[in-house]
PDB file of C-alpha atoms in Angstrom:
ATOM      1  CA  UNK A   1     121.015 181.758  50.093  1.00  0.00           C
ATOM      2  CA  UNK A   2     121.186 184.291  53.036  1.00  0.00           C
ATOM      3  CA  UNK A   3     124.197 184.526  54.334  1.00  0.00           C
ATOM      4  CA  UNK A   4     122.647 184.023  57.402  1.00  0.00           C
ATOM      5  CA  UNK A   5     121.505 180.502  56.436  1.00  0.00           C
ATOM      6  CA  UNK A   6     124.872 180.249  54.743  1.00  0.00           C
ATOM      7  CA  UNK A   7     125.589 180.481  58.495  1.00  0.00           C
ATOM      8  CA  UNK A   8     124.207 178.339  60.170  1.00  0.00           C
ATOM      9  CA  UNK A   9     124.656 175.065  57.424  1.00  0.00           C
ATOM     10  CA  UNK A  10     128.808 175.580  58.168  1.00  0.00           C
ATOM     11  CA  UNK A  11     127.700 175.507  62.205  1.00  0.00           C
ATOM     12  CA  UNK A  12     126.080 172.301  61.316  1.00  0.00           C
ATOM     13  CA  UNK A  13     128.371 170.964  58.283  1.00  0.00           C
ATOM     14  CA  UNK A  14     130.932 171.595  61.063  1.00  0.00           C
ATOM     15  CA  UNK A  15     128.344 169.356  64.164  1.00  0.00           C
ATOM     16  CA  UNK A  16     130.195 166.067  63.355  1.00  0.00           C
ATOM     17  CA  UNK A  17     130.692 163.533  65.953  1.00  0.00           C
ATOM     18  CA  UNK A  18     132.433 159.845  64.941  1.00  0.00           C
ATOM     19  CA  UNK A  19     130.234 157.147  63.989  1.00  0.00           C
ATOM     20  CA  UNK A  20     128.403 155.713  67.111  1.00  0.00           C
ATOM     21  CA  UNK A  21     128.603 152.623  68.323  1.00  0.00           C
ATOM     22  CA  UNK A  22     125.227 150.730  67.850  1.00  0.00           C
ATOM     23  CA  UNK A  23     123.257 150.524  71.134  1.00  0.00           C
ATOM     24  CA  UNK A  24     120.334 148.041  71.951  1.00  0.00           C
ATOM     25  CA  UNK A  25     116.833 149.700  70.781  1.00  0.00           C
ATOM     26  CA  UNK A  26     119.083 152.764  69.152  1.00  0.00           C
ATOM     27  CA  UNK A  27     117.278 153.476  65.565  1.00  0.00           C
ATOM     28  CA  UNK A  28     119.397 154.156  62.279  1.00  0.00           C
ATOM     29  CA  UNK A  29     118.729 157.436  61.394  1.00  0.00           C
ATOM     30  CA  UNK A  30     120.783 157.531  58.893  1.00  0.00           C
ATOM     31  CA  UNK A  31     119.557 154.805  56.827  1.00  0.00           C
ATOM     32  CA  UNK A  32     115.422 156.188  57.456  1.00  0.00           C
ATOM     33  CA  UNK A  33     116.395 160.074  56.588  1.00  0.00           C
ATOM     34  CA  UNK A  34     117.915 157.955  53.003  1.00  0.00           C
ATOM     35  CA  UNK A  35     115.138 155.063  52.220  1.00  0.00           C
ATOM     36  CA  UNK A  36     112.931 158.389  52.718  1.00  0.00           C
ATOM     37  CA  UNK A  37     114.849 160.682  50.184  1.00  0.00           C
ATOM     38  CA  UNK A  38     115.515 158.095  47.501  1.00  0.00           C
ATOM     39  CA  UNK A  39     111.491 157.783  47.962  1.00  0.00           C
ATOM     40  CA  UNK A  40     111.067 160.883  46.775  1.00  0.00           C
ATOM     41  CA  UNK A  41     113.692 160.453  44.151  1.00  0.00           C
ATOM     42  CA  UNK A  42     115.838 163.631  45.737  1.00  0.00           C
ATOM     43  CA  UNK A  43     118.998 164.100  45.761  1.00  0.00           C
ATOM     44  CA  UNK A  44     121.066 165.581  47.892  1.00  0.00           C
ATOM     45  CA  UNK A  45     120.360 168.622  46.662  1.00  0.00           C
ATOM     46  CA  UNK A  46     116.849 168.891  46.674  1.00  0.00           C
ATOM     47  CA  UNK A  47     116.523 167.352  49.709  1.00  0.00           C
ATOM     48  CA  UNK A  48     118.739 169.897  51.242  1.00  0.00           C
ATOM     49  CA  UNK A  49     116.874 173.071  49.948  1.00  0.00           C
ATOM     50  CA  UNK A  50     113.182 171.133  51.785  1.00  0.00           C
ATOM     51  CA  UNK A  51     115.132 170.999  54.961  1.00  0.00           C
ATOM     52  CA  UNK A  52     117.003 173.983  54.824  1.00  0.00           C
ATOM     53  CA  UNK A  53     119.916 172.063  55.810  1.00  0.00           C
ATOM     54  CA  UNK A  54     123.355 171.780  53.960  1.00  0.00           C
ATOM     55  CA  UNK A  55     123.753 168.124  51.606  1.00  0.00           C
ATOM     56  CA  UNK A  56     127.239 168.218  53.560  1.00  0.00           C
ATOM     57  CA  UNK A  57     124.976 167.757  56.689  1.00  0.00           C
ATOM     58  CA  UNK A  58     122.962 165.501  54.989  1.00  0.00           C
ATOM     59  CA  UNK A  59     125.608 163.436  54.172  1.00  0.00           C
ATOM     60  CA  UNK A  60     126.913 162.685  57.179  1.00  0.00           C
ATOM     61  CA  UNK A  61     123.554 161.995  59.172  1.00  0.00           C
ATOM     62  CA  UNK A  62     122.844 159.882  56.210  1.00  0.00           C
ATOM     63  CA  UNK A  63     125.868 158.028  56.854  1.00  0.00           C
ATOM     64  CA  UNK A  64     126.250 158.399  60.735  1.00  0.00           C
ATOM     65  CA  UNK A  65     128.941 160.327  61.260  1.00  0.00           C
ATOM     66  CA  UNK A  66     126.747 163.046  62.864  1.00  0.00           C
ATOM     67  CA  UNK A  67     125.290 163.029  65.883  1.00  0.00           C
ATOM     68  CA  UNK A  68     121.395 165.548  64.484  1.00  0.00           C
ATOM     69  CA  UNK A  69     120.333 167.667  67.599  1.00  0.00           C
ATOM     70  CA  UNK A  70     116.657 167.689  68.514  1.00  0.00           C
ATOM     71  CA  UNK A  71     116.384 170.822  66.574  1.00  0.00           C
ATOM     72  CA  UNK A  72     118.194 169.356  62.925  1.00  0.00           C
ATOM     73  CA  UNK A  73     115.430 165.836  63.659  1.00  0.00           C
ATOM     74  CA  UNK A  74     113.133 168.222  63.188  1.00  0.00           C
ATOM     75  CA  UNK A  75     114.120 170.248  60.376  1.00  0.00           C
ATOM     76  CA  UNK A  76     114.151 167.076  58.682  1.00  0.00           C
ATOM     77  CA  UNK A  77     110.188 165.914  59.824  1.00  0.00           C
ATOM     78  CA  UNK A  78     109.571 169.433  57.845  1.00  0.00           C
ATOM     79  CA  UNK A  79     111.154 169.495  54.995  1.00  0.00           C
ATOM     80  CA  UNK A  80     110.590 164.949  54.195  1.00  0.00           C
ATOM     81  CA  UNK A  81     107.093 166.570  55.407  1.00  0.00           C
ATOM     82  CA  UNK A  82     106.317 163.579  58.040  1.00  0.00           C
ATOM     83  CA  UNK A  83     105.858 163.075  61.702  1.00  0.00           C
ATOM     84  CA  UNK A  84     109.444 163.642  63.408  1.00  0.00           C
ATOM     85  CA  UNK A  85     108.685 159.925  65.596  1.00  0.00           C
ATOM     86  CA  UNK A  86     108.817 157.716  61.235  1.00  0.00           C
ATOM     87  CA  UNK A  87     111.985 159.215  61.629  1.00  0.00           C
ATOM     88  CA  UNK A  88     112.204 156.214  64.354  1.00  0.00           C
ATOM     89  CA  UNK A  89     110.241 153.499  63.018  1.00  0.00           C
ATOM     90  CA  UNK A  90     111.393 151.658  60.172  1.00  0.00           C
ATOM     91  CA  UNK A  91     107.250 150.889  59.272  1.00  0.00           C
ATOM     92  CA  UNK A  92     103.995 153.094  59.963  1.00  0.00           C
ATOM     93  CA  UNK A  93     100.407 152.575  59.783  1.00  0.00           C
ATOM     94  CA  UNK A  94      97.241 154.146  59.821  1.00  0.00           C
ATOM     95  CA  UNK A  95      95.838 154.762  63.325  1.00  0.00           C
ATOM     96  CA  UNK A  96      92.102 154.166  64.986  1.00  0.00           C
ATOM     97  CA  UNK A  97      91.043 156.224  67.262  1.00  0.00           C
ATOM     98  CA  UNK A  98      90.808 155.239  71.071  1.00  0.00           C
ATOM     99  CA  UNK A  99      95.052 154.147  71.005  1.00  0.00           C
ATOM    100  CA  UNK A 100      97.507 154.195  73.254  1.00  0.00           C
ATOM    101  CA  UNK A 101     100.884 153.075  73.369  1.00  0.00           C
ATOM    102  CA  UNK A 102     103.269 151.671  76.684  1.00  0.00           C
ATOM    103  CA  UNK A 103     106.391 152.160  77.167  1.00  0.00           C
ATOM    104  CA  UNK A 104     108.135 149.729  79.049  1.00  0.00           C
ATOM    105  CA  UNK A 105     111.188 150.996  81.165  1.00  0.00           C
ATOM    106  CA  UNK A 106     114.701 151.285  79.125  1.00  0.00           C
ATOM    107  CA  UNK A 107     111.972 150.992  76.415  1.00  0.00           C
ATOM    108  CA  UNK A 108     111.637 154.020  73.111  1.00  0.00           C
ATOM    109  CA  UNK A 109     113.028 155.089  70.422  1.00  0.00           C
ATOM    110  CA  UNK A 110     117.328 156.655  71.285  1.00  0.00           C
ATOM    111  CA  UNK A 111     118.707 159.340  70.013  1.00  0.00           C
ATOM    112  CA  UNK A 112     121.794 160.439  71.193  1.00  0.00           C
ATOM    113  CA  UNK A 113     123.600 163.626  70.936  1.00  0.00           C
ATOM    114  CA  UNK A 114     126.842 164.755  71.921  1.00  0.00           C
ATOM    115  CA  UNK A 115     124.946 167.483  74.855  1.00  0.00           C
ATOM    116  CA  UNK A 116     121.855 164.999  75.608  1.00  0.00           C
ATOM    117  CA  UNK A 117     120.600 161.138  75.017  1.00  0.00           C
ATOM    118  CA  UNK A 118     116.875 161.275  74.373  1.00  0.00           C
ATOM    119  CA  UNK A 119     114.721 158.021  73.979  1.00  0.00           C
ATOM    120  CA  UNK A 120     111.517 159.127  72.238  1.00  0.00           C
ATOM    121  CA  UNK A 121     108.762 157.217  74.438  1.00  0.00           C
ATOM    122  CA  UNK A 122     105.511 156.020  73.204  1.00  0.00           C
ATOM    123  CA  UNK A 123     107.732 155.417  69.344  1.00  0.00           C
ATOM    124  CA  UNK A 124     104.927 153.725  67.521  1.00  0.00           C
ATOM    125  CA  UNK A 125     102.145 156.440  68.074  1.00  0.00           C
ATOM    126  CA  UNK A 126     102.475 158.293  64.552  1.00  0.00           C
ATOM    127  CA  UNK A 127     100.608 161.962  64.479  1.00  0.00           C
ATOM    128  CA  UNK A 128     101.767 162.389  67.095  1.00  0.00           C
ATOM    129  CA  UNK A 129     100.718 166.462  69.655  1.00  0.00           C
ATOM    130  CA  UNK A 130     103.101 166.035  71.637  1.00  0.00           C
ATOM    131  CA  UNK A 131     106.453 164.456  71.846  1.00  0.00           C
ATOM    132  CA  UNK A 132     107.456 162.999  75.459  1.00  0.00           C
ATOM    133  CA  UNK A 133     111.319 162.130  75.778  1.00  0.00           C
ATOM    134  CA  UNK A 134     113.294 161.097  79.086  1.00  0.00           C
ATOM    135  CA  UNK A 135     116.487 162.365  78.522  1.00  0.00           C
ATOM    136  CA  UNK A 136     119.857 162.582  80.389  1.00  0.00           C
ATOM    137  CA  UNK A 137     121.497 165.900  80.313  1.00  0.00           C
ATOM    138  CA  UNK A 138     125.129 165.040  79.180  1.00  0.00           C
ATOM    139  CA  UNK A 139     126.091 169.193  78.681  1.00  0.00           C
ATOM    140  CA  UNK A 140     128.276 170.509  81.437  1.00  0.00           C
ATOM    141  CA  UNK A 141     128.531 174.534  80.510  1.00  0.00           C
ATOM    142  CA  UNK A 142     126.770 175.984  77.810  1.00  0.00           C
ATOM    143  CA  UNK A 143     130.056 176.636  75.413  1.00  0.00           C
ATOM    144  CA  UNK A 144     129.279 172.728  74.815  1.00  0.00           C
ATOM    145  CA  UNK A 145     126.498 173.604  72.630  1.00  0.00           C
ATOM    146  CA  UNK A 146     128.299 174.797  69.220  1.00  0.00           C
ATOM    147  CA  UNK A 147     124.343 176.522  68.376  1.00  0.00           C
ATOM    148  CA  UNK A 148     122.170 176.797  70.472  1.00  0.00           C
ATOM    149  CA  UNK A 149     118.779 177.481  68.809  1.00  0.00           C
ATOM    150  CA  UNK A 150     115.181 177.959  69.124  1.00  0.00           C
ATOM    151  CA  UNK A 151     112.543 175.866  66.852  1.00  0.00           C
ATOM    152  CA  UNK A 152     108.779 175.800  66.826  1.00  0.00           C
ATOM    153  CA  UNK A 153     105.818 174.592  69.391  1.00  0.00           C
ATOM    154  CA  UNK A 154     105.721 174.722  73.061  1.00  0.00           C
ATOM    155  CA  UNK A 155     107.450 172.713  75.788  1.00  0.00           C
ATOM    156  CA  UNK A 156     107.727 171.002  79.044  1.00  0.00           C
ATOM    157  CA  UNK A 157     110.503 170.462  80.892  1.00  0.00           C
ATOM    158  CA  UNK A 158     110.485 167.855  84.215  1.00  0.00           C
ATOM    159  CA  UNK A 159     113.927 167.456  86.171  1.00  0.00           C
ATOM    160  CA  UNK A 160     113.938 163.540  87.656  1.00  0.00           C
ATOM    161  CA  UNK A 161     117.349 162.997  88.883  1.00  0.00           C
ATOM    162  CA  UNK A 162     120.092 165.381  89.973  1.00  0.00           C
ATOM    163  CA  UNK A 163     120.420 169.323  88.712  1.00  0.00           C
ATOM    164  CA  UNK A 164     120.111 171.207  85.765  1.00  0.00           C
ATOM    165  CA  UNK A 165     121.092 175.063  84.670  1.00  0.00           C
ATOM    166  CA  UNK A 166     118.172 175.248  82.585  1.00  0.00           C
ATOM    167  CA  UNK A 167     119.291 178.837  79.311  1.00  0.00           C
ATOM    168  CA  UNK A 168     117.017 180.858  78.262  1.00  0.00           C
ATOM    169  CA  UNK A 169     117.163 183.807  75.124  1.00  0.00           C
ATOM    170  CA  UNK A 170     115.609 186.089  77.085  1.00  0.00           C
ATOM    171  CA  UNK A 171     115.789 184.970  81.113  1.00  0.00           C
ATOM    172  CA  UNK A 172     118.594 184.496  83.715  1.00  0.00           C
ATOM    173  CA  UNK A 173     119.551 180.921  82.965  1.00  0.00           C
ATOM    174  CA  UNK A 174     117.526 178.881  86.221  1.00  0.00           C
ATOM    175  CA  UNK A 175     118.794 176.248  88.363  1.00  0.00           C
ATOM    176  CA  UNK A 176     116.347 173.343  88.316  1.00  0.00           C
ATOM    177  CA  UNK A 177     116.457 170.501  91.066  1.00  0.00           C
ATOM    178  CA  UNK A 178     115.002 166.665  91.054  1.00  0.00           C
ATOM    179  CA  UNK A 179     110.557 167.858  91.418  1.00  0.00           C
ATOM    180  CA  UNK A 180     111.427 170.790  89.304  1.00  0.00           C
ATOM    181  CA  UNK A 181     109.860 172.144  85.729  1.00  0.00           C
ATOM    182  CA  UNK A 182     110.026 174.265  83.739  1.00  0.00           C
ATOM    183  CA  UNK A 183     107.345 175.455  80.451  1.00  0.00           C
ATOM    184  CA  UNK A 184     108.732 178.048  77.617  1.00  0.00           C
ATOM    185  CA  UNK A 185     107.513 178.678  74.438  1.00  0.00           C
ATOM    186  CA  UNK A 186     110.590 177.158  72.039  1.00  0.00           C
ATOM    187  CA  UNK A 187     111.062 179.612  69.890  1.00  0.00           C
ATOM    188  CA  UNK A 188     113.296 181.146  72.549  1.00  0.00           C
ATOM    189  CA  UNK A 189     117.027 180.385  71.985  1.00  0.00           C
ATOM    190  CA  UNK A 190     117.682 177.639  74.961  1.00  0.00           C
ATOM    191  CA  UNK A 191     119.156 174.699  76.486  1.00  0.00           C
ATOM    192  CA  UNK A 192     119.909 172.698  78.762  1.00  0.00           C
ATOM    193  CA  UNK A 193     122.848 171.091  81.520  1.00  0.00           C
ATOM    194  CA  UNK A 194     123.876 169.637  83.771  1.00  0.00           C
ATOM    195  CA  UNK A 195     125.143 170.718  87.381  1.00  0.00           C
ATOM    196  CA  UNK A 196     124.641 167.237  89.487  1.00  0.00           C
ATOM    197  CA  UNK A 197     128.117 165.448  90.123  1.00  0.00           C
ATOM    198  CA  UNK A 198     126.216 162.396  88.340  1.00  0.00           C
ATOM    199  CA  UNK A 199     124.383 163.563  84.895  1.00  0.00           C
ATOM    200  CA  UNK A 200     120.751 164.361  84.976  1.00  0.00           C
ATOM    201  CA  UNK A 201     117.746 162.423  83.448  1.00  0.00           C
ATOM    202  CA  UNK A 202     115.160 164.675  82.688  1.00  0.00           C
ATOM    203  CA  UNK A 203     111.326 163.870  81.466  1.00  0.00           C
ATOM    204  CA  UNK A 204     111.295 166.881  77.679  1.00  0.00           C
ATOM    205  CA  UNK A 205     107.770 167.389  76.496  1.00  0.00           C
ATOM    206  CA  UNK A 206     107.807 169.339  72.526  1.00  0.00           C
ATOM    207  CA  UNK A 207     104.799 169.701  70.731  1.00  0.00           C
ATOM    208  CA  UNK A 208     104.944 168.405  67.586  1.00  0.00           C
TER     209      UNK A 208
END
């Protein structure tokens, strides 16, 4: 394992949050990860090798002692070789062509971290080409992100309420107001913070 990987694992293993209070519509992500790992007969160490995460990080996720970032959730999905939406759904089924999904106001699968509160939309559809979220931006400063990084794909963000400062690796931070949007190559390191009095709300779409 490289020194860089060791450093990333140290950061991830220290990104610990107190056990979150259960909310209506929230999926027990830890339970889902544990069930997936056991279904493959993997030890924590084997799962760590597959996902690129530290075994201690996986243990914290499985026991709901850590709120993983979107990047970490994507690593879990890649390591288990599943669609990311399966981490938020207890049941999966084969999809027919001509499918559709309706998400009512307040519905969707909740994935909350210290900096964001994502609500995954159209979560009943598997193997989507895009991942739409309605996200509340809780972070107020870039230093709240212990390790802001990029991930594969592209993404689009549209500000619904409030104002945000969108940070990217190769550009100056972009000030976005309600009605503004940004489209980026997700491989760049990026992070979004709210600069309005109330937490900003955005529509966030990632390619799967």
